[in-house]
């Protein structure tokens, strides 16, 4: 199941983030796929704003992960662009970040194939002449239920 959205400007990206914030629940894993500048971090920032987080939302480019507690949710925002050392996966405790009590958004999941748990929803973001094209693809039953609620 797929949901396609054309995001004409940054406000549209923000709206999609707000919508996602309303259908999130613990246990979901979102992969964010798209080139640099496609809007992956912008979308996660908007999800956090939608959940009521008012602090700074940094891109986890160097830290690889930023953790948030908001609206009784534990949310992890990964950016695995610089992930290179497989041993770091275990030593950083990344495996434990993924469990039924947490929600994760993962930028550059392709960098940690074999380590990451499977996604529930894969969000593809493409850069267009004006704006962005988003395609949200459910790849599990939980992901399908989540996207169903998004459409209604
Ligand atoms: P990524 O994390 O994918 O590398 P960022 O979110 O850091 O990308 O940056 C995306 C850039 O594109 C930001 O400058 C943001 O303002 C802009 N942007 C986000 N959504 C849109 C959109 N729908 N249309 C045009 N520009 C957008
Ligand atoms: Mg980013």
CSV table of N, CA and C and ligand atoms in Angstrom, one decimal:
chain,number,residue,atom,x,y,z
A,1,UNK,N,0.8,-1.2,0.0
A,1,UNK,CA,0.0,0.0,0.0
A,1,UNK,C,0.9,1.3,0.0
A,2,UNK,N,0.5,2.2,-0.9
A,2,UNK,CA,1.3,3.4,-1.0
A,2,UNK,C,0.4,4.7,-1.0
A,3,UNK,N,0.9,5.7,-0.4
A,3,UNK,CA,0.3,7.0,-0.4
A,3,UNK,C,1.2,8.0,-1.0
A,4,UNK,N,0.8,8.7,-2.1
A,4,UNK,CA,1.7,9.7,-2.7
A,4,UNK,C,1.2,11.1,-2.4
A,5,UNK,N,2.1,11.9,-2.2
A,5,UNK,CA,1.8,13.3,-1.9
A,5,UNK,C,2.8,14.2,-2.6
A,6,UNK,N,2.3,15.3,-3.3
A,6,UNK,CA,3.2,16.3,-3.8
A,6,UNK,C,3.3,17.4,-2.8
A,7,UNK,N,4.5,17.7,-2.4
A,7,UNK,CA,4.8,18.7,-1.4
A,7,UNK,C,5.3,20.0,-2.1
A,8,UNK,N,4.4,20.9,-2.3
A,8,UNK,CA,4.8,22.1,-3.1
A,8,UNK,C,5.8,23.0,-2.5
A,9,UNK,N,5.8,23.0,-1.1
A,9,UNK,CA,6.8,23.9,-0.4
A,9,UNK,C,7.0,23.3,1.0
A,10,UNK,N,7.9,24.0,1.7
A,10,UNK,CA,8.3,23.5,3.0
A,10,UNK,C,7.1,23.3,3.9
A,11,UNK,N,6.1,24.2,3.8
A,11,UNK,CA,4.9,24.1,4.6
A,11,UNK,C,4.1,22.8,4.4
A,12,UNK,N,4.1,22.3,3.1
A,12,UNK,CA,3.5,21.1,2.8
A,12,UNK,C,4.2,19.9,3.5
A,13,UNK,N,5.5,20.0,3.5
A,13,UNK,CA,6.3,19.0,4.2
A,13,UNK,C,6.0,19.0,5.7
A,14,UNK,N,5.8,20.2,6.2
A,14,UNK,CA,5.5,20.3,7.7
A,14,UNK,C,4.1,19.7,8.0
A,15,UNK,N,3.2,20.0,7.0
A,15,UNK,CA,1.8,19.5,7.3
A,15,UNK,C,1.9,17.9,7.3
A,16,UNK,N,2.6,17.3,6.4
A,16,UNK,CA,2.7,15.9,6.3
A,16,UNK,C,3.3,15.4,7.7
A,17,UNK,N,4.3,16.1,8.2
A,17,UNK,CA,4.9,15.7,9.5
A,17,UNK,C,3.8,15.8,10.6
A,18,UNK,N,3.0,16.8,10.6
A,18,UNK,CA,1.9,16.9,11.6
A,18,UNK,C,1.0,15.8,11.5
A,19,UNK,N,0.6,15.4,10.2
A,19,UNK,CA,-0.3,14.3,10.0
A,19,UNK,C,0.3,13.0,10.5
A,20,UNK,N,1.5,12.8,10.2
A,20,UNK,CA,2.2,11.6,10.7
A,20,UNK,C,2.2,11.5,12.2
A,21,UNK,N,2.4,12.7,12.9
A,21,UNK,CA,2.5,12.7,14.3
A,21,UNK,C,1.2,12.2,14.9
A,22,UNK,N,0.1,12.4,14.2
A,22,UNK,CA,-1.3,12.0,14.7
A,22,UNK,C,-1.5,10.5,14.6
A,23,UNK,N,-0.8,9.8,13.8
A,23,UNK,CA,-1.1,8.4,13.5
A,23,UNK,C,0.1,7.5,14.1
A,24,UNK,N,1.0,8.1,14.7
A,24,UNK,CA,2.2,7.3,15.2
A,24,UNK,C,1.8,6.5,16.4
A,25,UNK,N,2.4,5.4,16.6
A,25,UNK,CA,2.3,4.7,17.9
A,25,UNK,C,3.6,3.9,18.1
A,26,UNK,N,3.9,3.6,19.4
A,26,UNK,CA,5.2,2.9,19.7
A,26,UNK,C,5.3,1.6,18.9
A,27,UNK,N,6.6,1.4,18.6
A,27,UNK,CA,6.9,0.1,17.9
A,27,UNK,C,7.1,0.4,16.4
A,28,UNK,N,6.7,1.5,15.8
A,28,UNK,CA,6.8,1.7,14.4
A,28,UNK,C,8.2,2.2,14.0
A,29,UNK,N,8.7,1.7,12.9
A,29,UNK,CA,10.0,2.1,12.3
A,29,UNK,C,9.8,2.7,10.9
A,30,UNK,N,10.2,3.9,10.8
A,30,UNK,CA,10.1,4.6,9.5
A,30,UNK,C,11.5,4.7,8.9
A,31,UNK,N,11.6,4.3,7.6
A,31,UNK,CA,12.8,4.6,6.9
A,31,UNK,C,12.5,5.9,6.1
A,32,UNK,N,13.5,6.7,5.9
A,32,UNK,CA,13.4,7.9,5.1
A,32,UNK,C,14.5,7.8,4.0
A,33,UNK,N,14.0,7.7,2.8
A,33,UNK,CA,14.9,7.5,1.6
A,33,UNK,C,14.8,8.7,0.7
A,34,UNK,N,16.0,9.3,0.4
A,34,UNK,CA,16.0,10.4,-0.6
A,34,UNK,C,17.3,11.1,-0.5
A,35,UNK,N,17.7,11.8,-1.6
A,35,UNK,CA,19.0,12.5,-1.7
A,35,UNK,C,19.1,13.5,-0.6
A,36,UNK,N,20.4,14.0,-0.4
A,36,UNK,CA,20.7,15.1,0.4
A,36,UNK,C,19.8,16.3,0.1
A,37,UNK,N,19.1,16.9,1.0
A,37,UNK,CA,18.3,18.0,0.7
A,37,UNK,C,16.9,17.7,0.3
A,38,UNK,N,16.6,16.4,0.4
A,38,UNK,CA,15.2,16.0,-0.1
A,38,UNK,C,14.1,16.4,1.0
A,39,UNK,N,14.6,16.6,2.2
A,39,UNK,CA,13.6,17.0,3.2
A,39,UNK,C,13.4,16.0,4.3
A,40,UNK,N,14.3,15.0,4.4
A,40,UNK,CA,14.1,14.0,5.5
A,40,UNK,C,14.1,14.5,6.9
A,41,UNK,N,15.2,15.4,7.1
A,41,UNK,CA,15.3,16.0,8.5
A,41,UNK,C,14.1,16.9,8.7
A,42,UNK,N,13.7,17.7,7.7
A,42,UNK,CA,12.6,18.7,7.8
A,42,UNK,C,11.4,17.9,8.2
A,43,UNK,N,11.1,16.7,7.6
A,43,UNK,CA,9.9,16.0,7.9
A,43,UNK,C,9.9,15.5,9.4
A,44,UNK,N,11.1,15.0,9.8
A,44,UNK,CA,11.1,14.5,11.2
A,44,UNK,C,11.0,15.6,12.2
A,45,UNK,N,11.5,16.8,11.8
A,45,UNK,CA,11.4,18.0,12.7
A,45,UNK,C,9.9,18.3,12.8
A,46,UNK,N,9.2,18.2,11.8
A,46,UNK,CA,7.7,18.5,11.8
A,46,UNK,C,6.9,17.5,12.6
A,47,UNK,N,7.4,16.2,12.5
A,47,UNK,CA,6.7,15.2,13.3
A,47,UNK,C,6.9,15.6,14.8
A,48,UNK,N,8.1,16.0,15.1
A,48,UNK,CA,8.4,16.3,16.5
A,48,UNK,C,7.5,17.5,16.9
A,49,UNK,N,7.5,18.5,16.1
A,49,UNK,CA,6.6,19.7,16.4
A,49,UNK,C,5.2,19.3,16.5
A,50,UNK,N,4.7,18.4,15.7
A,50,UNK,CA,3.4,17.9,15.7
A,50,UNK,C,3.1,17.2,17.0
A,51,UNK,N,4.1,16.6,17.6
A,51,UNK,CA,3.9,15.9,18.8
A,51,UNK,C,4.0,16.8,20.0
A,52,UNK,N,4.4,18.1,19.7
A,52,UNK,CA,4.5,19.1,20.8
A,52,UNK,C,5.9,19.4,21.3
A,53,UNK,N,6.9,18.9,20.6
A,53,UNK,CA,8.3,19.2,21.0
A,53,UNK,C,8.7,20.6,20.6
A,54,UNK,N,9.1,21.4,21.5
A,54,UNK,CA,9.4,22.8,21.2
A,54,UNK,C,10.9,23.1,21.1
A,55,UNK,N,11.7,22.2,21.5
A,55,UNK,CA,13.2,22.4,21.6
A,55,UNK,C,13.8,22.3,20.2
A,56,UNK,N,15.1,22.4,20.2
A,56,UNK,CA,15.8,22.4,19.0
A,56,UNK,C,15.9,20.9,18.4
A,57,UNK,N,15.7,20.8,17.1
A,57,UNK,CA,15.8,19.5,16.5
A,57,UNK,C,17.0,19.6,15.5
A,58,UNK,N,18.0,18.9,16.0
A,58,UNK,CA,19.3,19.0,15.2
A,58,UNK,C,19.3,17.8,14.2
A,59,UNK,N,20.0,17.9,13.1
A,59,UNK,CA,20.2,16.8,12.3
A,59,UNK,C,21.3,15.9,12.9
A,60,UNK,N,21.0,14.6,13.1
A,60,UNK,CA,22.0,13.7,13.8
A,60,UNK,C,23.1,13.3,12.9
A,61,UNK,N,23.6,14.1,12.0
A,61,UNK,CA,24.6,13.8,11.1
A,61,UNK,C,25.9,13.2,11.7
A,62,UNK,N,26.3,13.9,12.8
A,62,UNK,CA,27.5,13.4,13.4
A,62,UNK,C,27.3,12.4,14.6
A,63,UNK,N,26.2,12.7,15.3
A,63,UNK,CA,25.9,11.8,16.5
A,63,UNK,C,25.3,10.5,16.1
A,64,UNK,N,24.8,10.5,14.8
A,64,UNK,CA,24.1,9.3,14.2
A,64,UNK,C,22.7,9.2,14.8
A,65,UNK,N,22.4,9.6,16.0
A,65,UNK,CA,21.1,9.5,16.6
A,65,UNK,C,20.8,10.6,17.6
A,66,UNK,N,19.6,11.1,17.5
A,66,UNK,CA,19.1,12.1,18.6
A,66,UNK,C,17.9,11.4,19.2
A,67,UNK,N,17.8,11.5,20.5
A,67,UNK,CA,16.7,10.9,21.3
A,67,UNK,C,15.7,12.0,21.8
A,68,UNK,N,14.5,11.7,21.7
A,68,UNK,CA,13.4,12.6,22.2
A,68,UNK,C,12.4,11.9,23.1
A,69,UNK,N,11.9,12.6,24.1
A,69,UNK,CA,10.8,12.1,24.8
A,69,UNK,C,9.7,13.1,24.7
A,70,UNK,N,8.6,12.8,24.1
A,70,UNK,CA,7.6,13.8,23.9
A,70,UNK,C,6.2,13.1,23.8
A,71,UNK,N,5.2,13.7,24.4
A,71,UNK,CA,3.9,13.1,24.4
A,71,UNK,C,3.9,11.6,24.8
A,72,UNK,N,4.7,11.3,25.8
A,72,UNK,CA,4.9,9.9,26.3
A,72,UNK,C,5.4,9.0,25.3
A,73,UNK,N,6.1,9.5,24.3
A,73,UNK,CA,6.7,8.7,23.3
A,73,UNK,C,8.2,8.8,23.4
A,74,UNK,N,8.9,7.7,23.2
A,74,UNK,CA,10.4,7.7,23.0
A,74,UNK,C,10.6,7.7,21.5
A,75,UNK,N,11.1,8.8,21.0
A,75,UNK,CA,11.3,8.8,19.5
A,75,UNK,C,12.8,9.0,19.3
A,76,UNK,N,13.3,8.1,18.3
A,76,UNK,CA,14.7,8.2,17.9
A,76,UNK,C,14.8,8.6,16.5
A,77,UNK,N,15.7,9.6,16.2
A,77,UNK,CA,15.9,10.1,14.9
A,77,UNK,C,17.4,9.7,14.5
A,78,UNK,N,17.5,8.8,13.6
A,78,UNK,CA,18.8,8.4,13.1
A,78,UNK,C,19.2,9.0,11.8
A,79,UNK,N,20.4,9.4,11.6
A,79,UNK,CA,21.0,9.7,10.3
A,79,UNK,C,22.2,8.9,10.2
A,80,UNK,N,22.1,7.8,9.3
A,80,UNK,CA,23.2,6.9,9.2
A,80,UNK,C,24.1,7.1,8.1
A,81,UNK,N,24.1,8.4,7.5
A,81,UNK,CA,24.9,8.7,6.4
A,81,UNK,C,26.4,8.4,6.7
A,82,UNK,N,26.8,8.6,7.9
A,82,UNK,CA,28.2,8.4,8.3
A,82,UNK,C,28.5,7.1,9.0
A,83,UNK,N,27.5,6.3,9.1
A,83,UNK,CA,27.7,5.0,9.7
A,83,UNK,C,28.6,4.1,8.9
A,84,UNK,N,29.7,3.6,9.5
A,84,UNK,CA,30.6,2.9,8.7
A,84,UNK,C,31.1,1.7,9.4
A,85,UNK,N,31.1,1.7,10.8
A,85,UNK,CA,31.8,0.7,11.6
A,85,UNK,C,30.7,-0.2,12.2
A,86,UNK,N,30.6,-1.4,11.6
A,86,UNK,CA,29.6,-2.4,12.1
A,86,UNK,C,29.7,-2.6,13.6
A,87,UNK,N,30.9,-2.6,14.2
A,87,UNK,CA,31.0,-2.8,15.6
A,87,UNK,C,30.3,-1.7,16.4
A,88,UNK,N,30.2,-0.5,15.8
A,88,UNK,CA,29.6,0.6,16.5
A,88,UNK,C,28.1,0.3,16.7
A,89,UNK,N,27.5,-0.5,15.9
A,89,UNK,CA,26.1,-0.8,16.1
A,89,UNK,C,25.8,-1.4,17.4
A,90,UNK,N,26.6,-2.4,17.8
A,90,UNK,CA,26.5,-3.1,19.1
A,90,UNK,C,27.0,-2.2,20.2
A,91,UNK,N,28.2,-1.6,20.0
A,91,UNK,CA,28.8,-0.9,21.1
A,91,UNK,C,28.0,0.4,21.5
A,92,UNK,N,27.3,1.0,20.5
A,92,UNK,CA,26.5,2.1,20.8
A,92,UNK,C,25.1,1.8,21.3
A,93,UNK,N,24.8,0.5,21.3
A,93,UNK,CA,23.5,0.0,21.8
A,93,UNK,C,22.4,0.3,20.9
A,94,UNK,N,22.7,0.5,19.6
A,94,UNK,CA,21.6,0.9,18.7
A,94,UNK,C,20.6,-0.2,18.6
A,95,UNK,N,21.0,-1.4,18.7
A,95,UNK,CA,20.0,-2.5,18.6
A,95,UNK,C,18.9,-2.4,19.6
A,96,UNK,N,19.2,-1.9,20.8
A,96,UNK,CA,18.2,-1.8,21.9
A,96,UNK,C,17.3,-0.6,21.7
A,97,UNK,N,17.7,0.3,20.7
A,97,UNK,CA,16.8,1.5,20.5
A,97,UNK,C,15.5,1.0,19.8
A,98,UNK,N,15.6,-0.1,19.1
A,98,UNK,CA,14.4,-0.5,18.4
A,98,UNK,C,13.7,-1.6,19.2
A,99,UNK,N,12.5,-1.2,19.7
A,99,UNK,CA,11.7,-2.1,20.5
A,99,UNK,C,10.3,-1.7,20.5
A,100,UNK,N,9.4,-2.5,21.1
A,100,UNK,CA,7.9,-2.1,20.9
A,100,UNK,C,7.5,-0.8,21.6
A,101,UNK,N,8.5,-0.2,22.4
A,101,UNK,CA,8.1,1.0,23.2
A,101,UNK,C,8.6,2.2,22.5
A,102,UNK,N,9.3,2.1,21.4
A,102,UNK,CA,10.0,3.3,20.8
A,102,UNK,C,9.5,3.5,19.3
A,103,UNK,N,9.6,4.7,18.9
A,103,UNK,CA,9.3,5.0,17.4
A,103,UNK,C,10.6,5.5,16.9
A,104,UNK,N,11.0,5.0,15.7
A,104,UNK,CA,12.2,5.4,15.1
A,104,UNK,C,12.0,5.9,13.7
A,105,UNK,N,12.8,7.0,13.3
A,105,UNK,CA,12.8,7.5,12.0
A,105,UNK,C,14.3,7.4,11.6
A,106,UNK,N,14.6,6.8,10.5
A,106,UNK,CA,15.9,6.5,10.1
A,106,UNK,C,16.3,7.1,8.7
A,107,UNK,N,17.1,8.1,8.7
A,107,UNK,CA,17.7,8.6,7.4
A,107,UNK,C,18.8,7.7,7.0
A,108,UNK,N,18.9,7.5,5.7
A,108,UNK,CA,20.0,6.7,5.1
A,108,UNK,C,20.0,5.3,5.6
A,109,UNK,N,18.9,4.6,5.6
A,109,UNK,CA,18.8,3.2,6.1
A,109,UNK,C,19.7,2.3,5.3
A,110,UNK,N,19.9,2.6,4.0
A,110,UNK,CA,20.7,1.8,3.1
A,110,UNK,C,22.2,1.6,3.6
A,111,UNK,N,22.6,2.5,4.5
A,111,UNK,CA,24.0,2.4,5.1
A,111,UNK,C,24.1,1.4,6.2
A,112,UNK,N,23.0,0.9,6.7
A,112,UNK,CA,23.1,-0.1,7.8
A,112,UNK,C,22.2,-1.3,7.5
A,113,UNK,N,22.2,-1.7,6.2
A,113,UNK,CA,21.5,-3.0,5.9
A,113,UNK,C,22.1,-4.1,6.6
A,114,UNK,N,21.3,-5.0,7.2
A,114,UNK,CA,21.8,-6.1,7.9
A,114,UNK,C,21.9,-5.8,9.4
A,115,UNK,N,21.8,-4.6,9.8
A,115,UNK,CA,21.8,-4.2,11.2
A,115,UNK,C,20.4,-3.7,11.6
A,116,UNK,N,19.8,-2.9,10.7
A,116,UNK,CA,18.5,-2.3,11.0
A,116,UNK,C,17.4,-3.3,11.1
A,117,UNK,N,16.5,-3.2,11.9
A,117,UNK,CA,15.3,-4.0,11.8
A,117,UNK,C,14.5,-3.6,10.6
A,118,UNK,N,13.6,-4.4,10.1
A,118,UNK,CA,12.8,-4.0,8.9
A,118,UNK,C,11.9,-2.8,9.2
A,119,UNK,N,11.6,-2.0,8.2
A,119,UNK,CA,10.7,-0.9,8.3
A,119,UNK,C,9.3,-1.3,8.4
A,120,UNK,N,8.4,-0.4,9.0
A,120,UNK,CA,7.0,-0.5,8.8
A,120,UNK,C,6.5,0.3,7.7
A,121,UNK,N,7.1,1.5,7.6
A,121,UNK,CA,6.8,2.4,6.5
A,121,UNK,C,8.1,3.0,5.9
A,122,UNK,N,8.2,3.0,4.6
A,122,UNK,CA,9.3,3.6,3.9
A,122,UNK,C,8.8,4.9,3.2
A,123,UNK,N,9.4,6.0,3.6
A,123,UNK,CA,9.0,7.3,3.1
A,123,UNK,C,10.1,7.7,2.0
A,124,UNK,N,9.7,7.7,0.8
A,124,UNK,CA,10.6,8.1,-0.3
A,124,UNK,C,10.3,9.6,-0.6
A,125,UNK,N,11.4,10.4,-0.6
A,125,UNK,CA,11.3,11.8,-0.9
A,125,UNK,C,12.1,12.1,-2.1
A,126,UNK,N,11.5,12.7,-3.1
A,126,UNK,CA,12.2,13.1,-4.3
A,126,UNK,C,12.2,14.6,-4.6
A,127,UNK,N,13.3,15.1,-5.1
A,127,UNK,CA,13.4,16.5,-5.4
A,127,UNK,C,12.9,16.8,-6.8
A,128,UNK,N,11.9,17.7,-6.9
A,128,UNK,CA,11.4,18.1,-8.2
A,128,UNK,C,11.8,19.5,-8.5
A,129,UNK,N,11.5,20.0,-9.7
A,129,UNK,CA,11.8,21.4,-10.0
A,129,UNK,C,11.3,22.4,-9.0
A,130,UNK,N,10.0,22.1,-8.6
A,130,UNK,CA,9.4,22.9,-7.6
A,130,UNK,C,8.9,21.9,-6.5
A,131,UNK,N,9.4,22.0,-5.3
A,131,UNK,CA,8.9,21.2,-4.3
A,131,UNK,C,9.5,19.8,-4.3
A,132,UNK,N,8.7,18.9,-3.6
A,132,UNK,CA,9.2,17.5,-3.4
A,132,UNK,C,8.0,16.6,-3.7
A,133,UNK,N,8.4,15.3,-4.0
A,133,UNK,CA,7.4,14.3,-4.2
A,133,UNK,C,7.6,13.3,-3.1
A,134,UNK,N,6.6,13.0,-2.3
A,134,UNK,CA,6.7,12.1,-1.2
A,134,UNK,C,5.8,10.8,-1.6
A,135,UNK,N,6.4,9.7,-1.3
A,135,UNK,CA,5.7,8.4,-1.5
A,135,UNK,C,5.9,7.6,-0.2
A,136,UNK,N,4.8,7.4,0.5
A,136,UNK,CA,4.8,6.6,1.8
A,136,UNK,C,4.4,5.2,1.5
A,137,UNK,N,5.2,4.2,1.7
A,137,UNK,CA,5.0,2.9,1.4
A,137,UNK,C,4.9,2.0,2.6
A,138,UNK,N,3.8,1.4,2.9
A,138,UNK,CA,3.6,0.5,4.0
A,138,UNK,C,4.2,-0.9,3.7
A,139,UNK,N,5.1,-1.3,4.6
A,139,UNK,CA,5.7,-2.6,4.3
A,139,UNK,C,5.5,-3.6,5.4
A,140,UNK,N,4.6,-3.3,6.3
A,140,UNK,CA,4.1,-4.3,7.3
A,140,UNK,C,2.7,-4.0,7.6
A,141,UNK,N,2.1,-4.9,8.4
A,141,UNK,CA,0.6,-4.7,8.7
A,141,UNK,C,0.5,-3.5,9.6
A,142,UNK,N,1.4,-3.3,10.6
A,142,UNK,CA,1.3,-2.1,11.4
A,142,UNK,C,1.5,-0.8,10.6
A,143,UNK,N,2.3,-0.9,9.6
A,143,UNK,CA,2.6,0.3,8.7
A,143,UNK,C,1.3,0.5,7.9
A,144,UNK,N,0.6,-0.5,7.4
A,144,UNK,CA,-0.6,-0.4,6.6
A,144,UNK,C,-1.7,0.3,7.5
A,145,UNK,N,-1.8,-0.1,8.7
A,145,UNK,CA,-2.8,0.5,9.6
A,145,UNK,C,-2.5,2.0,9.8
A,146,UNK,N,-1.2,2.3,10.0
A,146,UNK,CA,-0.8,3.6,10.2
A,146,UNK,C,-1.2,4.5,9.0
A,147,UNK,N,-0.9,4.0,7.8
A,147,UNK,CA,-1.1,4.8,6.6
A,147,UNK,C,-2.6,4.9,6.3
A,148,UNK,N,-3.4,3.9,6.7
A,148,UNK,CA,-4.8,4.0,6.5
A,148,UNK,C,-5.4,5.1,7.3
A,149,UNK,N,-4.9,5.3,8.5
A,149,UNK,CA,-5.4,6.4,9.4
A,149,UNK,C,-5.0,7.7,8.8
A,150,UNK,N,-3.9,7.7,8.1
A,150,UNK,CA,-3.4,9.0,7.5
A,150,UNK,C,-4.3,9.5,6.4
A,151,UNK,N,-4.8,8.5,5.7
A,151,UNK,CA,-5.7,8.9,4.5
A,151,UNK,C,-7.0,9.4,4.9
A,152,UNK,N,-7.5,8.9,6.1
A,152,UNK,CA,-8.9,9.2,6.5
A,152,UNK,C,-9.0,10.5,7.2
B,1,LIG,P1,17.7,16.0,4.2
B,1,LIG,O1,17.6,15.6,5.6
B,1,LIG,O2,16.9,15.1,3.3
B,1,LIG,O3,19.1,16.0,3.7
B,1,LIG,P2,16.8,18.6,4.9
B,1,LIG,O4,15.5,18.4,5.6
B,1,LIG,O5,18.0,18.8,5.8
B,1,LIG,O6,17.1,17.4,3.9
B,1,LIG,O7,16.8,19.8,3.9
B,1,LIG,C1,15.7,20.0,3.0
B,1,LIG,C2,15.7,21.4,2.4
B,1,LIG,O8,14.7,21.5,1.5
B,1,LIG,C3,15.5,22.4,3.5
B,1,LIG,O9,16.3,23.6,3.1
B,1,LIG,C4,14.0,22.7,3.4
B,1,LIG,O10,13.7,24.0,3.7
B,1,LIG,C5,13.7,22.4,2.0
B,1,LIG,N1,12.4,21.8,1.8
B,1,LIG,C6,11.8,20.9,2.6
B,1,LIG,N2,10.6,20.5,2.0
B,1,LIG,C7,10.5,21.2,0.9
B,1,LIG,C8,9.4,21.3,-0.1
B,1,LIG,N3,8.3,20.5,-0.1
B,1,LIG,N4,9.7,22.1,-1.2
B,1,LIG,C9,10.8,22.8,-1.3
B,1,LIG,N5,11.8,22.8,-0.3
B,1,LIG,C10,11.6,22.0,0.7
B,2,LIG,MG1,19.0,15.0,7.0
